[in-house]
Short mmCIF file of C-alpha atoms in Angstrom, two decimals:
data_model
loop_
_atom_site.label_atom_id
_atom_site.label_comp_id
_atom_site.label_asym_id
_atom_site.label_seq_id
_atom_site.Cartn_x
_atom_site.Cartn_y
_atom_site.Cartn_z
CA MET A 1 6.06 17.38 1.56
CA THR A 2 4.50 16.21 -1.73
CA THR A 3 0.97 15.01 -0.80
CA ARG A 4 -1.54 12.99 -3.34
CA PRO A 5 -4.33 15.21 -4.89
CA ARG A 6 -7.05 14.98 -2.22
CA LYS A 7 -10.29 15.25 -2.17
CA VAL A 8 -11.90 16.65 1.19
CA PRO A 9 -14.16 13.50 2.58
CA THR A 10 -17.72 14.16 2.28
CA GLN A 11 -18.07 13.70 5.76
CA LEU A 12 -15.43 16.49 6.76
CA ALA A 13 -16.67 19.10 4.23
CA ARG A 14 -19.85 19.08 6.41
CA ALA A 15 -18.57 18.73 9.90
CA PRO A 16 -20.03 22.13 11.60
CA LEU A 17 -17.44 24.25 12.83
CA GLY A 18 -18.71 26.01 15.84
CA ARG A 19 -20.17 29.41 16.87
CA THR A 20 -17.12 30.91 18.85
CA PRO A 21 -13.41 31.35 17.42
CA LEU A 22 -12.73 28.66 20.10
CA ASP A 23 -14.68 26.18 19.22
CA ARG A 24 -14.24 26.76 15.83
CA ALA A 25 -10.44 26.54 15.87
CA SER A 26 -10.99 22.88 17.91
CA VAL A 27 -13.06 21.38 15.34
CA GLN A 28 -10.58 22.58 12.69
CA ILE A 29 -7.39 21.07 14.75
CA PHE A 30 -8.95 18.02 15.03
CA ILE A 31 -9.66 18.09 10.95
CA ALA A 32 -6.30 18.60 10.61
CA ASN A 33 -5.09 16.20 13.17
CA ASP A 34 -7.31 13.69 11.18
CA ARG A 35 -5.79 14.92 7.85
CA LEU A 36 -2.34 13.61 9.59
CA ASN A 37 -3.70 10.15 9.50
CA GLN A 38 -4.72 9.78 6.36
CA ILE A 39 -0.99 11.50 4.85
CA LEU A 40 0.57 8.74 7.03
CA ILE A 41 -1.78 5.89 5.64
CA GLU A 42 -1.69 7.39 2.25
CA HIS A 43 2.28 7.15 2.05
CA LEU A 44 2.99 3.85 4.19
CA ASP A 45 4.80 0.89 1.89
CA PRO A 46 1.55 -1.41 1.63
CA SER A 47 4.23 -4.29 2.69
CA ALA A 48 3.81 -2.65 6.70
CA TRP A 49 0.08 -2.50 6.40
CA ARG A 50 -0.13 -6.15 8.12
CA ALA A 51 3.95 -6.83 9.14
CA LYS A 52 4.58 -7.99 11.82
CA PRO A 53 6.58 -5.53 13.79
CA PRO A 54 9.34 -6.69 16.18
CA GLY A 55 8.38 -7.43 19.96
CA ASN A 56 5.07 -8.08 21.46
CA VAL A 57 3.36 -5.09 19.76
CA ARG A 58 0.12 -4.24 17.20
CA SER A 59 0.86 -4.09 13.90
CA ILE A 60 0.29 -0.90 12.06
CA ALA A 61 -3.28 -1.97 10.57
CA ALA A 62 -4.23 -2.63 14.26
CA ILE A 63 -3.19 0.84 15.36
CA PHE A 64 -5.40 2.56 13.34
CA THR A 65 -8.20 0.23 13.79
CA HIS A 66 -7.68 1.29 17.34
CA MET A 67 -7.47 4.92 16.35
CA HIS A 68 -10.88 4.82 14.81
CA ASN A 69 -12.59 1.95 16.76
CA VAL A 70 -11.45 4.35 19.95
CA ARG A 71 -13.27 7.66 18.25
CA ALA A 72 -16.39 5.93 17.66
CA LYS A 73 -16.55 4.69 21.52
CA TRP A 74 -15.90 8.49 22.57
CA VAL A 75 -18.92 9.57 20.32
CA ARG A 76 -21.11 6.56 21.28
CA LEU A 77 -20.40 7.60 25.35
CA THR A 78 -20.64 10.89 24.73
CA ALA A 79 -22.52 11.73 22.00
CA PRO A 80 -25.03 8.83 21.76
CA HIS A 81 -27.59 11.00 19.80
CA LEU A 82 -25.24 11.41 16.84
CA LYS A 83 -24.57 8.59 14.59
CA VAL A 84 -22.00 6.37 15.77
CA PRO A 85 -19.78 4.72 13.48
CA PRO A 86 -18.98 0.83 12.60
CA GLN A 87 -16.16 -0.64 14.64
CA LEU A 88 -13.30 -2.12 12.06
CA ASN A 89 -12.07 -5.11 12.36
CA ARG A 90 -8.21 -5.03 12.61
CA ALA A 91 -7.80 -8.91 11.11
CA HIS A 92 -9.46 -7.75 8.06
CA CYS A 93 -8.95 -3.84 7.47
CA THR A 94 -7.77 -2.59 4.31
CA PRO A 95 -5.64 0.75 4.17
CA GLN A 96 -8.61 2.25 2.25
CA GLN A 97 -11.04 1.00 4.45
CA ALA A 98 -9.18 2.38 7.49
CA ARG A 99 -8.94 5.87 5.81
CA ALA A 100 -13.02 6.09 4.93
CA ALA A 101 -13.83 5.03 8.60
CA LEU A 102 -10.90 7.31 9.89
CA ALA A 103 -12.79 10.02 7.88
CA GLU A 104 -16.28 9.44 9.11
CA SER A 105 -15.17 9.02 12.73
CA ALA A 106 -13.37 12.19 12.57
CA ALA A 107 -16.46 13.77 10.94
CA ARG A 108 -18.71 12.16 14.28
CA CYS A 109 -15.75 13.85 16.64
CA ALA A 110 -15.65 16.89 14.90
CA GLU A 111 -19.65 17.16 15.25
CA MET A 112 -19.33 16.02 18.98
CA LEU A 113 -16.86 18.79 19.40
CA ALA A 114 -18.65 22.13 18.11
CA GLU A 115 -21.91 20.50 20.17
CA ALA A 116 -20.10 20.20 23.70
CA LEU A 117 -17.65 23.47 22.91
CA GLY A 118 -19.69 25.44 21.05
CA ASP A 119 -23.33 25.31 22.63
CA SER A 120 -24.23 26.16 26.50
CA GLY A 121 -27.90 24.33 25.33
CA SER A 122 -25.90 21.23 24.21
CA ARG A 123 -26.86 17.75 24.94
CA ILE A 124 -23.29 16.97 25.99
CA LYS A 125 -22.27 17.88 29.64
CA THR A 126 -19.37 15.07 29.92
CA PHE A 127 -16.49 13.86 28.16
CA CYS A 128 -16.77 9.51 28.53
CA ARG A 129 -13.45 8.28 27.54
CA ASP A 130 -14.37 4.93 28.28
CA GLY A 131 -16.43 3.20 30.54
CA TRP A 132 -13.91 2.71 33.15
CA ALA A 133 -12.76 6.30 33.62
CA GLN A 134 -14.52 8.93 35.24
CA PRO A 135 -16.22 11.48 33.09
CA TRP A 136 -14.89 14.94 32.57
CA PRO A 137 -17.30 18.02 32.25
CA ALA A 138 -17.18 18.56 28.60
CA GLY A 139 -14.59 21.16 27.62
CA LEU A 140 -10.90 21.86 25.83
CA GLU A 141 -9.63 19.18 27.92
CA MET A 142 -11.42 16.88 25.76
CA LEU A 143 -9.74 17.67 22.35
CA ALA A 144 -6.15 17.63 24.34
CA TYR A 145 -6.87 14.28 25.11
CA MET A 146 -8.31 12.90 21.86
CA LEU A 147 -5.23 14.97 19.93
CA SER A 148 -2.61 13.34 22.65
CA HIS A 149 -4.42 9.88 22.01
CA GLU A 150 -3.96 10.09 18.01
CA ALA A 151 -0.61 12.01 18.14
CA HIS A 152 0.82 8.96 20.15
CA HIS A 153 -0.10 6.36 18.13
CA ARG A 154 1.04 8.00 14.90
CA GLY A 155 4.44 8.19 16.69
CA GLN A 156 4.23 4.30 16.83
CA VAL A 157 3.43 3.81 13.21
CA CYS A 158 6.26 5.93 12.25
CA MET A 159 8.67 4.20 14.61
CA LEU A 160 7.12 1.04 13.79
CA ALA A 161 7.19 1.42 9.61
CA HIS A 162 11.07 2.27 10.68
CA GLN A 163 11.81 -0.74 12.38
CA LEU A 164 10.28 -2.83 9.52
CA GLY A 165 12.50 -1.45 6.99
CA LEU A 166 9.89 0.73 5.72
CA PRO A 167 10.11 4.05 6.75
CA LEU A 168 8.47 7.16 5.67
CA PRO A 169 9.59 9.37 3.07
CA LYS A 170 11.51 12.10 5.05
CA GLU A 171 9.56 14.73 3.11
CA VAL A 172 6.52 13.02 4.60
CA ALA A 173 7.89 12.48 8.07
CA TYR A 174 9.22 16.18 8.06
CA GLY A 175 5.58 17.27 6.01
CA LEU A 176 3.83 15.94 9.36
CA TRP A 177 5.24 19.64 11.17
CA ASN A 178 3.93 21.48 7.94
CA TRP A 179 1.29 22.78 9.86
CA GLU A 180 0.63 25.63 7.53
CA LYS A 181 0.83 23.92 4.50
CA LEU A 182 -1.57 21.09 6.17
CA TRP A 183 -4.15 23.76 7.35
CA LYS A 184 -4.41 25.28 3.96
CA GLU A 185 -4.96 22.06 2.56
CA CYS A 186 -7.85 20.70 4.35
CA VAL A 187 -8.79 23.86 6.87
CA ALA A 188 -8.52 27.13 5.40
CA PRO A 189 -6.61 28.54 2.79
CA GLY A 190 -5.44 31.73 5.16
CA GLY A 191 -3.82 28.76 7.72
CA PRO A 192 -3.64 28.80 11.08
CA GLY A 193 -5.59 31.49 12.71
CA TYR A 194 -8.17 32.12 9.35
CA ASP A 195 -11.45 30.64 8.68
CA SER A 196 -11.28 30.91 5.22
#
């Protein structure tokens, strides 16, 4: 996959990695997860951003703003002592605004994960997905839920772009599975399983 040269967002460059190999890996996985979102937006045909998809479904712009807004909700409910990113308005959000907001919310989620998974004295004892859902004890299950939520929506974006007749280039669609390259690009030059 050929990606445009990218500067690591300042927020992610400062994200804490945690104390143990497991919590460090969890934070790194979430950072790599966000890079997948950034790649999709970077390579999405600009006319697909606000295009009306077939059926009664969200636009691609609405999907990405939803992803950011849900992250902000997770931080607000689970780690209110962290700076909560401002919400995005799906009717007015540009791809550039979405990329910046996703980078910020990814940094806050990385901080939340590092604290929740790496410190027995953490202020984070539970993961609150939503006001209607029962909180879970803080643990790896929160990371699994967060990744599943975002993977679901990335799948929707890829499918909608295809249905709109504006599919992602094949090298980008297939490149989403090249975690070795992705990991070296945004997490650690040694690749998965290496800290540096």
